[in-house]
mmCIF file of C-alpha atoms in Angstrom:
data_model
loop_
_atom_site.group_PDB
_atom_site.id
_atom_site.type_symbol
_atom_site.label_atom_id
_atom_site.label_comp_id
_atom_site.label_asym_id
_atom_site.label_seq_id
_atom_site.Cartn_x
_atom_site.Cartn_y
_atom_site.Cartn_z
ATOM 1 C CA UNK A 714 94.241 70.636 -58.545
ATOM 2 C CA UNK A 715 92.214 69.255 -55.755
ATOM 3 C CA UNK A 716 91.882 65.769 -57.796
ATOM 4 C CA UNK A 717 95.747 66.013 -57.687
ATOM 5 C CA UNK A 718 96.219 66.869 -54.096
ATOM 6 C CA UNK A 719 94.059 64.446 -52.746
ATOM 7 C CA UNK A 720 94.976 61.675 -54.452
ATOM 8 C CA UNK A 721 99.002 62.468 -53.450
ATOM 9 C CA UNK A 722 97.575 63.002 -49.691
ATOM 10 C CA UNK A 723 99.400 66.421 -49.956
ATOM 11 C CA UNK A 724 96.649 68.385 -48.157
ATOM 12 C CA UNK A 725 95.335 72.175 -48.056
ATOM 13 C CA UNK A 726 99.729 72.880 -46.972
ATOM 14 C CA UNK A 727 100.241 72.665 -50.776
ATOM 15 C CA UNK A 728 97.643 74.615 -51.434
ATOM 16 C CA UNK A 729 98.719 77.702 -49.758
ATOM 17 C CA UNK A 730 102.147 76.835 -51.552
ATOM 18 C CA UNK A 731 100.861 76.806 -54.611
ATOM 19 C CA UNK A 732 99.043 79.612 -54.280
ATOM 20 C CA UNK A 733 101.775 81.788 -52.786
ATOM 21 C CA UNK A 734 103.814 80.831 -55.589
ATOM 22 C CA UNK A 735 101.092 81.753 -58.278
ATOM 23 C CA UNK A 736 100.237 85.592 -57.192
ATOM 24 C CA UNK A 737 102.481 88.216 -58.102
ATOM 25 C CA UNK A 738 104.026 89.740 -56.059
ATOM 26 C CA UNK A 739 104.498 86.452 -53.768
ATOM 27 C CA UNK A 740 102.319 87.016 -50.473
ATOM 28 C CA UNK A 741 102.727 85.035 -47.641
ATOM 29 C CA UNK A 742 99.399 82.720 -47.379
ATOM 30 C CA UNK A 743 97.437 81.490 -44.771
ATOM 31 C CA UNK A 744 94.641 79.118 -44.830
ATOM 32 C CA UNK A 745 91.691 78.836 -41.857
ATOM 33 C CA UNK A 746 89.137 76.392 -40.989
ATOM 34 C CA UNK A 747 85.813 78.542 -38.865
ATOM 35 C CA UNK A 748 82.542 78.391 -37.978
ATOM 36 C CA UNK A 749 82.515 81.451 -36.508
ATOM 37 C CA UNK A 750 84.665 84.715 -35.904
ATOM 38 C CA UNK A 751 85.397 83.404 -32.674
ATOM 39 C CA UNK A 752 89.145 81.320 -31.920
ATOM 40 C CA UNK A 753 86.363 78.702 -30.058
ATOM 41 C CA UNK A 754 85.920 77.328 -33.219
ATOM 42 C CA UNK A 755 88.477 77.981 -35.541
ATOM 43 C CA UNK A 756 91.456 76.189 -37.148
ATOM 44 C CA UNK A 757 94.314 77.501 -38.638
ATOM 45 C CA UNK A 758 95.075 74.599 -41.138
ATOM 46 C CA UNK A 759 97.867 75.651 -43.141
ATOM 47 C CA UNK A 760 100.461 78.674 -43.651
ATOM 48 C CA UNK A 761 103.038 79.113 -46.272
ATOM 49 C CA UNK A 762 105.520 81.830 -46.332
ATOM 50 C CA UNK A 763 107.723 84.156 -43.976
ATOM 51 C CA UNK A 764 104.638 86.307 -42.609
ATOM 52 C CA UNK A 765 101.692 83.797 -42.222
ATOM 53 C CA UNK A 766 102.072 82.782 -38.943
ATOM 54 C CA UNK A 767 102.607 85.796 -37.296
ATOM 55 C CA UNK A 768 99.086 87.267 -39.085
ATOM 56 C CA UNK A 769 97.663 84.043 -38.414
ATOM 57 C CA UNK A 770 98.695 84.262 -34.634
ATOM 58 C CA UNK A 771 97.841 87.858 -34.554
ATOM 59 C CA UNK A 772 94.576 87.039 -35.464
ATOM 60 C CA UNK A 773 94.087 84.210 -33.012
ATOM 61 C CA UNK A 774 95.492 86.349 -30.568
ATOM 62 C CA UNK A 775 93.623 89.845 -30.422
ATOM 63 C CA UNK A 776 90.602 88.602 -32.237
ATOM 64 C CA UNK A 777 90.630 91.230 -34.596
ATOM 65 C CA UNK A 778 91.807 91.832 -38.542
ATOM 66 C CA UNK A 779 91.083 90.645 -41.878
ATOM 67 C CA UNK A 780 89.960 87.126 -41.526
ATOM 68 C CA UNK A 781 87.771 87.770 -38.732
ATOM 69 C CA UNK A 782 86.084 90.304 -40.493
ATOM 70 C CA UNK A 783 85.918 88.281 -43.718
ATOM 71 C CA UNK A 784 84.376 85.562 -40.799
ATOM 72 C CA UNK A 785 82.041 87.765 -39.666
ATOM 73 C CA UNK A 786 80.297 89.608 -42.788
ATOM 74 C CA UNK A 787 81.065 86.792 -45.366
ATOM 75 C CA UNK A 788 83.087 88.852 -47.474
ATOM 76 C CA UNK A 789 86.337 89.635 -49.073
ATOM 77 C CA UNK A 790 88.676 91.892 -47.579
ATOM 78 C CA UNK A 791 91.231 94.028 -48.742
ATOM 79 C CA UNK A 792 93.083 95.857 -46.313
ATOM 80 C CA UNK A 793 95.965 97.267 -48.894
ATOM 81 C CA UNK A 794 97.541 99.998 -46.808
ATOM 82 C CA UNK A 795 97.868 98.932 -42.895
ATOM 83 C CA UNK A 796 98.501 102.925 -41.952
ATOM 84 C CA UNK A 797 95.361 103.829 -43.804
ATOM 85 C CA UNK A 798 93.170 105.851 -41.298
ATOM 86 C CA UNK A 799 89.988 103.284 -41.903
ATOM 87 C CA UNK A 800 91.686 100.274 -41.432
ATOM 88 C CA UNK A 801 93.330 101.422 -37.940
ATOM 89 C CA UNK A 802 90.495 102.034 -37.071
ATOM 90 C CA UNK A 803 89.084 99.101 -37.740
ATOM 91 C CA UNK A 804 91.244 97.136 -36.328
ATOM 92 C CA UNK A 805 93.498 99.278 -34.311
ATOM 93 C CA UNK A 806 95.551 96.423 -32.822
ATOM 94 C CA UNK A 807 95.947 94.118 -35.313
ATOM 95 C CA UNK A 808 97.073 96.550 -38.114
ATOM 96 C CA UNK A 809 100.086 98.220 -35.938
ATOM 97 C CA UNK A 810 101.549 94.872 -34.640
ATOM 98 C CA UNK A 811 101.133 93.414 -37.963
ATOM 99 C CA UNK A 812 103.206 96.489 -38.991
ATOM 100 C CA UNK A 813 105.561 95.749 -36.202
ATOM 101 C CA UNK A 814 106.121 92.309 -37.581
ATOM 102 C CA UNK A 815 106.759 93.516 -41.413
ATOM 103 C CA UNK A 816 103.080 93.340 -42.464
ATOM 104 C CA UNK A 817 101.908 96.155 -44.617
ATOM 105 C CA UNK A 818 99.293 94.570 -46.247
ATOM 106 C CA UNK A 819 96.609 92.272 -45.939
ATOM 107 C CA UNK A 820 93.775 89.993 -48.090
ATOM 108 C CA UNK A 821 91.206 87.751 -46.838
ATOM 109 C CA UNK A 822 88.806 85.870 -48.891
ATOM 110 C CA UNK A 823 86.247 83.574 -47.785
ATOM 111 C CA UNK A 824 84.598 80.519 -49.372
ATOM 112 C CA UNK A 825 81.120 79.198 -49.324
ATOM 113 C CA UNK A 826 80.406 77.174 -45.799
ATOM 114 C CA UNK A 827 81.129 73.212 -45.748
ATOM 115 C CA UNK A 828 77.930 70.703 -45.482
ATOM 116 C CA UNK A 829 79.795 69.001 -43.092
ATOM 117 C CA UNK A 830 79.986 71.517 -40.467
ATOM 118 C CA UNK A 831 78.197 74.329 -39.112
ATOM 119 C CA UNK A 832 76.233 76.762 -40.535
ATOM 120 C CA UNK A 833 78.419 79.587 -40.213
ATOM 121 C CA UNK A 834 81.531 77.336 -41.062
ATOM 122 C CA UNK A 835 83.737 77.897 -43.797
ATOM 123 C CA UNK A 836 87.375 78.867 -45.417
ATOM 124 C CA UNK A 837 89.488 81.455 -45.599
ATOM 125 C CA UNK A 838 92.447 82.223 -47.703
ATOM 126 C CA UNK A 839 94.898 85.266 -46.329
ATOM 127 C CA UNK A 840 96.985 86.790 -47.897
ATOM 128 C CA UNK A 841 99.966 89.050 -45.895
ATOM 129 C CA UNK A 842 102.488 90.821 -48.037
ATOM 130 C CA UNK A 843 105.511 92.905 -46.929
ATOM 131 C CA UNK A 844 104.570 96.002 -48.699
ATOM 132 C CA UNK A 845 101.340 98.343 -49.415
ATOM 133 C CA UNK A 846 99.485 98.327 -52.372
ATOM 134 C CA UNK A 847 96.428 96.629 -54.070
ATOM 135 C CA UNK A 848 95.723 93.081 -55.072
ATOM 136 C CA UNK A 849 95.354 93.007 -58.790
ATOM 137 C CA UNK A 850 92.573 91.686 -60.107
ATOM 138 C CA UNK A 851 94.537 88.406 -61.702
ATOM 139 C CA UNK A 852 96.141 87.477 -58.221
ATOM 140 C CA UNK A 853 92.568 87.949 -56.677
ATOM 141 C CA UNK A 854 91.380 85.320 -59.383
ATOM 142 C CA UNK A 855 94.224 82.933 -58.690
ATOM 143 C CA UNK A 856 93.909 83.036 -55.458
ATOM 144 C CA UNK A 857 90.004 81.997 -55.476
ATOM 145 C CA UNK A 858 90.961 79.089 -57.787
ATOM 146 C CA UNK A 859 93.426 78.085 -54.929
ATOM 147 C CA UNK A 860 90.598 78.737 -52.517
ATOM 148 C CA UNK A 861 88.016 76.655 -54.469
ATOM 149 C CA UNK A 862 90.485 73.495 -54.656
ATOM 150 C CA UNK A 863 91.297 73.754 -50.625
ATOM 151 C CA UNK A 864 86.993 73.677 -50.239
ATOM 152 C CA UNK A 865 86.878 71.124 -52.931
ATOM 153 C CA UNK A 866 89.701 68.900 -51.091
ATOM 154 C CA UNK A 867 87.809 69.371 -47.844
ATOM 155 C CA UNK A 868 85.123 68.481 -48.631
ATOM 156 C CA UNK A 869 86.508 65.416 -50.476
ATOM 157 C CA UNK A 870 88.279 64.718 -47.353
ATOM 158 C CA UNK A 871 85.359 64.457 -44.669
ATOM 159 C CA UNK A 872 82.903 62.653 -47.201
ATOM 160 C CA UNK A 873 85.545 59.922 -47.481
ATOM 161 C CA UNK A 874 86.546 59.442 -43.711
ATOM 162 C CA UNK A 875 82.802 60.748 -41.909
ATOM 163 C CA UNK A 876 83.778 58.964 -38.393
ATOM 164 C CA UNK A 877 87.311 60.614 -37.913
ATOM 165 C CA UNK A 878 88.462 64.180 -38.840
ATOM 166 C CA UNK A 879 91.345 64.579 -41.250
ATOM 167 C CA UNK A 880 95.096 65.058 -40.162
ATOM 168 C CA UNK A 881 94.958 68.603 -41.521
ATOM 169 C CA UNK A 882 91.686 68.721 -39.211
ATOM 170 C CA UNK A 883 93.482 68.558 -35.837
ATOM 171 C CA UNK A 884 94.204 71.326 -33.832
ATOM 172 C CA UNK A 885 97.920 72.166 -33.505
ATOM 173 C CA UNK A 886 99.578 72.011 -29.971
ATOM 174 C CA UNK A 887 99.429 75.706 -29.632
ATOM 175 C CA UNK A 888 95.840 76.258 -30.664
ATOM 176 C CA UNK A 889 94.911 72.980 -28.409
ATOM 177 C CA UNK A 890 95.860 74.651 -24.821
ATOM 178 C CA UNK A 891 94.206 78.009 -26.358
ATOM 179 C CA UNK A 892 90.890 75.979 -26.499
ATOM 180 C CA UNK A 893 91.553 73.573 -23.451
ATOM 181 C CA UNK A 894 92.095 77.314 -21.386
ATOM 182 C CA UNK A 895 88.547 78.606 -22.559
ATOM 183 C CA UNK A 896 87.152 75.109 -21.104
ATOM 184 C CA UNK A 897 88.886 75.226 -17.952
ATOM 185 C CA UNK A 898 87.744 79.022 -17.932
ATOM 186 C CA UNK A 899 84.401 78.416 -18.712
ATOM 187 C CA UNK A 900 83.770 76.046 -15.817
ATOM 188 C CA UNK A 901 86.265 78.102 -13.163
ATOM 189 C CA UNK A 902 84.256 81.312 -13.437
ATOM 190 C CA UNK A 903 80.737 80.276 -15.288
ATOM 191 C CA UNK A 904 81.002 82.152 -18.460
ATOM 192 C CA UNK A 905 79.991 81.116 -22.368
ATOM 193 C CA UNK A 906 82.965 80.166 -24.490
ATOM 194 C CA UNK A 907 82.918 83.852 -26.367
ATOM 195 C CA UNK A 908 83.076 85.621 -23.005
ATOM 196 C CA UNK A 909 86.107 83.085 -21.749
ATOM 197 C CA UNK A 910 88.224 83.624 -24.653
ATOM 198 C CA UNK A 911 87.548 87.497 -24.015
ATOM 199 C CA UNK A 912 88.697 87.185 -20.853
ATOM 200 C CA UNK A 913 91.736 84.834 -21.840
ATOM 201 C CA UNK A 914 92.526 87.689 -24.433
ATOM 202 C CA UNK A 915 92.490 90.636 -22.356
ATOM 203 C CA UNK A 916 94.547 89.102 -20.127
ATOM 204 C CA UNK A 917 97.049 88.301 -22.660
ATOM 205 C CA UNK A 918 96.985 91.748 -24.093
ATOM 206 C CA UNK A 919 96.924 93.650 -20.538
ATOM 207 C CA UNK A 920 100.300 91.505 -19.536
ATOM 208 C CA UNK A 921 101.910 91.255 -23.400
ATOM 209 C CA UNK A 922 102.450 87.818 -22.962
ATOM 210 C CA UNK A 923 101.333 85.261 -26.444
ATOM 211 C CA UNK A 924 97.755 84.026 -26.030
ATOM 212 C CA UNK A 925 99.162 80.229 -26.057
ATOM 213 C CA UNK A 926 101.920 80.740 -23.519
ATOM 214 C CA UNK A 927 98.778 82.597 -20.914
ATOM 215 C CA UNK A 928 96.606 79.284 -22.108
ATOM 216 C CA UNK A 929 99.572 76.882 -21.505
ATOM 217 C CA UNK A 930 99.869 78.523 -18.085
ATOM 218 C CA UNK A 931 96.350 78.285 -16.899
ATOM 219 C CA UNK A 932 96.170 74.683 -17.948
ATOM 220 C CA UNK A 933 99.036 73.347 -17.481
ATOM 221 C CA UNK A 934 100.414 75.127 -14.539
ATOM 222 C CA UNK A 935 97.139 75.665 -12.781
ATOM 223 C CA UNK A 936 97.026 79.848 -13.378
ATOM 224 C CA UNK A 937 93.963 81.695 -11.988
ATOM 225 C CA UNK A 938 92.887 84.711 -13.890
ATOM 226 C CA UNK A 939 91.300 87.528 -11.730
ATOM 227 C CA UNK A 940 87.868 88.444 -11.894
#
């Protein structure tokens, strides 16, 4: 499958198609570049279906939920009841607006890091569906066949063009100012990049305004944040 994709140029977006429309039921499927937990240095590549990019956005946003967690302990996931008492409290956030926006449900399963990158890099396929309930053992198989093709076309990717990242590489306009915010951030008020995305976040979350429309703001429009 990753033979196929690259050589029709298709990218990891087919991918997450393809996956979506192997499991059963059909989730909605995200797919993320990261070498850490952190938005700093993560890249939502891909999304396919009616719920991925508000879980992938959630994500981004509150810095909490499934793929961070599958970021941050290197394991799969499976959050199959969003009301369960664990996973509120896990992520307390994430799992009632991801209720809010028809989420009930959610997977995450990460892949081995990439040579090219960081240590701590690697990929994560999520999976959001609109209703509670496991993922069966066959659609958990699928979907690390899918997940092993998008590594395998990565990696095919950056050994064939080392000077210049691939198109699927670069960071959508959105997830640019989110990143250009934590720089300006970083050298308004002195901080690391993990403590000026907090900041950026909780600033977000105390006003209830989207993470990229705050970032868009303070670069764009010259926005102070308070101390």
């Amino acid at each position: 499958m990753a033979h196929y994709l690259a050589r029709h140029h298709d990218g990891p977006g087919s991918i997450a198609a393809a996956c979506r429309a192997a499991l059963q039921p059909p989730c909605s499927v995200g797919l993320t570049l990261a070498a850490d937990a952190a938005l700093a240095r993560r890249i939502s590549l891909c999304g396919d279906g009616p719920l991925a990019d508000a879980g992938e956005t959630l994500q981004i946003n509150l810095g909490e939920g499934p793929c961070v967690q599958a970021l941050q302990q290197r394991a799969t996931v499976l959050a199959a009841d969003l009301t369960d008492p664990g996973t509120v409290r896990l992520w307390p956030i994430f799992a009632s607006q991801a209720q809010d926006r028809g989420i009930h449900a959610a997977f995450a399963l990460p892949a081995a890091s990439h040579p090219r990158f960081a240590d701590r890099a690697g990929i994560v396929l999520s999976l959001y569906r609109d209703r509670s309930g496991p993922l069966s053992p066959a659609d958990q198989h699928t979907a690390h066949i899918h997940l092993e093709a998008a590594q395998l076309l990565l990696q095919a990717a950056c050994t064939s063009a080392p000077e210049d990242d691939p198109p699927f590489l670069r960071f959508t306009p959105r997830q640019a100012a989110v990143h250009q915010a934590v720089g300006v951030i970083m050298q308004r008020h002195h901080l690391s990049a993990d403590h000026a995305l907090d900041r950026l976040r909780a600033h977000a979350h105390s006003r209830g305004i989207d993470l990229s429309d705050l970032a868009h703001a303070v670069v764009h429009e010259g926005l102070a944040l308070p101390d």
